[in-house]
Tab-separated table of C-alpha atoms in Angstrom:
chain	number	residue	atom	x	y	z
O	252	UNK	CA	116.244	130.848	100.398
O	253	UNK	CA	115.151	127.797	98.328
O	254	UNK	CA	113.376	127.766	94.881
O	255	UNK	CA	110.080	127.336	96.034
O	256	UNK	CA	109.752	124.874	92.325
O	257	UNK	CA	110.874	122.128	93.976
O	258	UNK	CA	110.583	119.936	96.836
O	259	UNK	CA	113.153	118.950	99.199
O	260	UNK	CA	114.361	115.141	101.072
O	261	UNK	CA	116.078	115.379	103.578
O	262	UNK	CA	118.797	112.570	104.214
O	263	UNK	CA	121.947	111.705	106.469
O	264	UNK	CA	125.078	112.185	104.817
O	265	UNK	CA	125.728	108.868	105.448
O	266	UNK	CA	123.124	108.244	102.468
O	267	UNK	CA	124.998	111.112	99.901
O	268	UNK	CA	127.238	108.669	97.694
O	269	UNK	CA	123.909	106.023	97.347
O	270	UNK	CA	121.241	109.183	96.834
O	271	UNK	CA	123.787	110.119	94.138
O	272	UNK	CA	124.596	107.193	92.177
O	273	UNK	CA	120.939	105.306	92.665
O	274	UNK	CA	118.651	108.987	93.295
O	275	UNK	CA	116.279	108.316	96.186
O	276	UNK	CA	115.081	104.769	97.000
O	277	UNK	CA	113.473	103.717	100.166
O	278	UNK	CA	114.672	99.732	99.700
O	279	UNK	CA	118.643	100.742	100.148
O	280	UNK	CA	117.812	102.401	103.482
O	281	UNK	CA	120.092	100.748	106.114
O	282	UNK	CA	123.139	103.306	105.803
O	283	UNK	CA	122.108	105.391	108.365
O	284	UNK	CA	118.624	105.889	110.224
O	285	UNK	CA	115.470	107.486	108.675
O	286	UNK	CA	115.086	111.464	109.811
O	287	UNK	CA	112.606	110.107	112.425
O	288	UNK	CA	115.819	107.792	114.212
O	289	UNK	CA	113.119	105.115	112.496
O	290	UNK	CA	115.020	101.760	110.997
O	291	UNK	CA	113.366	100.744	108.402
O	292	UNK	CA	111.209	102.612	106.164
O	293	UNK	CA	107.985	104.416	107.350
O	294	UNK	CA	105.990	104.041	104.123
O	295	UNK	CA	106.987	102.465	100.473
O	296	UNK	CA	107.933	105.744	99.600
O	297	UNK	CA	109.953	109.365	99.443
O	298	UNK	CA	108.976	111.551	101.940
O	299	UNK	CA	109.311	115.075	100.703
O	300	UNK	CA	108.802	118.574	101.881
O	301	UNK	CA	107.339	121.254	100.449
O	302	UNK	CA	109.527	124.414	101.190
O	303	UNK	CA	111.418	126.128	103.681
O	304	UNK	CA	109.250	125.890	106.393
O	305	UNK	CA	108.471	122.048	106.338
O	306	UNK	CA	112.557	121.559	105.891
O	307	UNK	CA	113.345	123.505	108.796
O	308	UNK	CA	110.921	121.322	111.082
O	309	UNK	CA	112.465	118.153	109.448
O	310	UNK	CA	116.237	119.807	110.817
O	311	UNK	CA	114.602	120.174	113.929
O	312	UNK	CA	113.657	116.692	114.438
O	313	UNK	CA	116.925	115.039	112.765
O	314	UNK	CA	117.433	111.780	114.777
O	315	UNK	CA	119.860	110.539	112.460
O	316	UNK	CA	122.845	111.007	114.482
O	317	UNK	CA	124.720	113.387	113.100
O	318	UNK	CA	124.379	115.349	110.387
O	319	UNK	CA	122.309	116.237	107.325
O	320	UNK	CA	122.081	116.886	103.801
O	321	UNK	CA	118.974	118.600	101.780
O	322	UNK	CA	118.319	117.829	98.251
O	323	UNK	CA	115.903	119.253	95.824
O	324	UNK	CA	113.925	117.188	93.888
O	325	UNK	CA	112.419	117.871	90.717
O	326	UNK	CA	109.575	116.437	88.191
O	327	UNK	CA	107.021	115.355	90.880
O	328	UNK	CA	103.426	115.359	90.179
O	329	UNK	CA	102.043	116.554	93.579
O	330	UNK	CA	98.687	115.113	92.913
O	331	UNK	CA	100.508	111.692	93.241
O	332	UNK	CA	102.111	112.885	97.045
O	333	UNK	CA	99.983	110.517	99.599
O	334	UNK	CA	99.548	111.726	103.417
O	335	UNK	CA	101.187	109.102	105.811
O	336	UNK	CA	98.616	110.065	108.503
O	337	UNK	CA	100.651	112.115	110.452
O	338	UNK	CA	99.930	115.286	107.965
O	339	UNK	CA	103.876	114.776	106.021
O	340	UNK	CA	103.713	113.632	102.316
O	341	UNK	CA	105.392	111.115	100.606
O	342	UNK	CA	105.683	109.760	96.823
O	343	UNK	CA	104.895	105.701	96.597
O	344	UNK	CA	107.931	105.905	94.091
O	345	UNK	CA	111.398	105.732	93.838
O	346	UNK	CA	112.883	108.770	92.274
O	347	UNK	CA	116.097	108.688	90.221
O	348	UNK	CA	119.481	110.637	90.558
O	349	UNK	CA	118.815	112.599	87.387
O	350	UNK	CA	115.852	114.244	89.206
O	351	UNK	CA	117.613	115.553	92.678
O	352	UNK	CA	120.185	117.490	93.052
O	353	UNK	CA	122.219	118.033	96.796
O	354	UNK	CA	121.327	122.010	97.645
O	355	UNK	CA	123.123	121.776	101.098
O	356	UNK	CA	125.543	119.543	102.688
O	357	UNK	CA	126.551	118.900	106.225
O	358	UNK	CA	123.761	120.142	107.993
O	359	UNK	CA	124.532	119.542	111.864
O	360	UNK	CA	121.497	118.643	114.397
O	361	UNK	CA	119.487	121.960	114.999
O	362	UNK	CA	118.278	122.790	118.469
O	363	UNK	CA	114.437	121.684	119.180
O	364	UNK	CA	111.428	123.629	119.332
């Protein structure tokens, strides 16, 4: 389903025009809650997933409010990813529009385990 190239963020579409003009940037969070229903940021970073399988866990667990959009993210050095202790990976860096690119849009809440 996905290009398995890249990696993936997963945002509310309440975040689509900012992710678009200013690419991925954990200091303009306040739009809409993190994936986790978290407020502020969970780590100085862009948590990303690697693949399909991650993504569909990170549907699963959407606490946004409403829906979702996935974007694909390109030109990341994985051996710069850091584990926030909880096993998920995240880059300590912003990442600019140029290098992500929406893949889906309007993803509603997906039913839980």
């Amino acid at each position: 389903m996905f290009e398995t190239s890249h990696f993936f963020h997963i945002s509310s579409v309440l975040n689509r025009r900012s992710i678009a003009q200013h690419g991925l940037d954990w200091t303009r969070m306040g739009a809409a809650r993190g994936i986790a229903g978290s407020r502020r940021p969970e780590a100085e970073g862009i948590f990303v997933c690697r693949g399909e399988e991650e993504t569909d866990f990170f549907f699963r667990i959407n606490n946004t409010g409403g829906p979702v959009d996935l974007w694909s993210v390109d030109g990341i050095d994985e051996a710069l990813l850091l584990d926030n202790g909880n096993g998920f990976a995240y880059l300590p860096d912003r990442i600019p529009a140029a290098r992500v690119r929406l893949v889906r849009s309007d993803i509603p809440p997906q039913p839980g385990p």
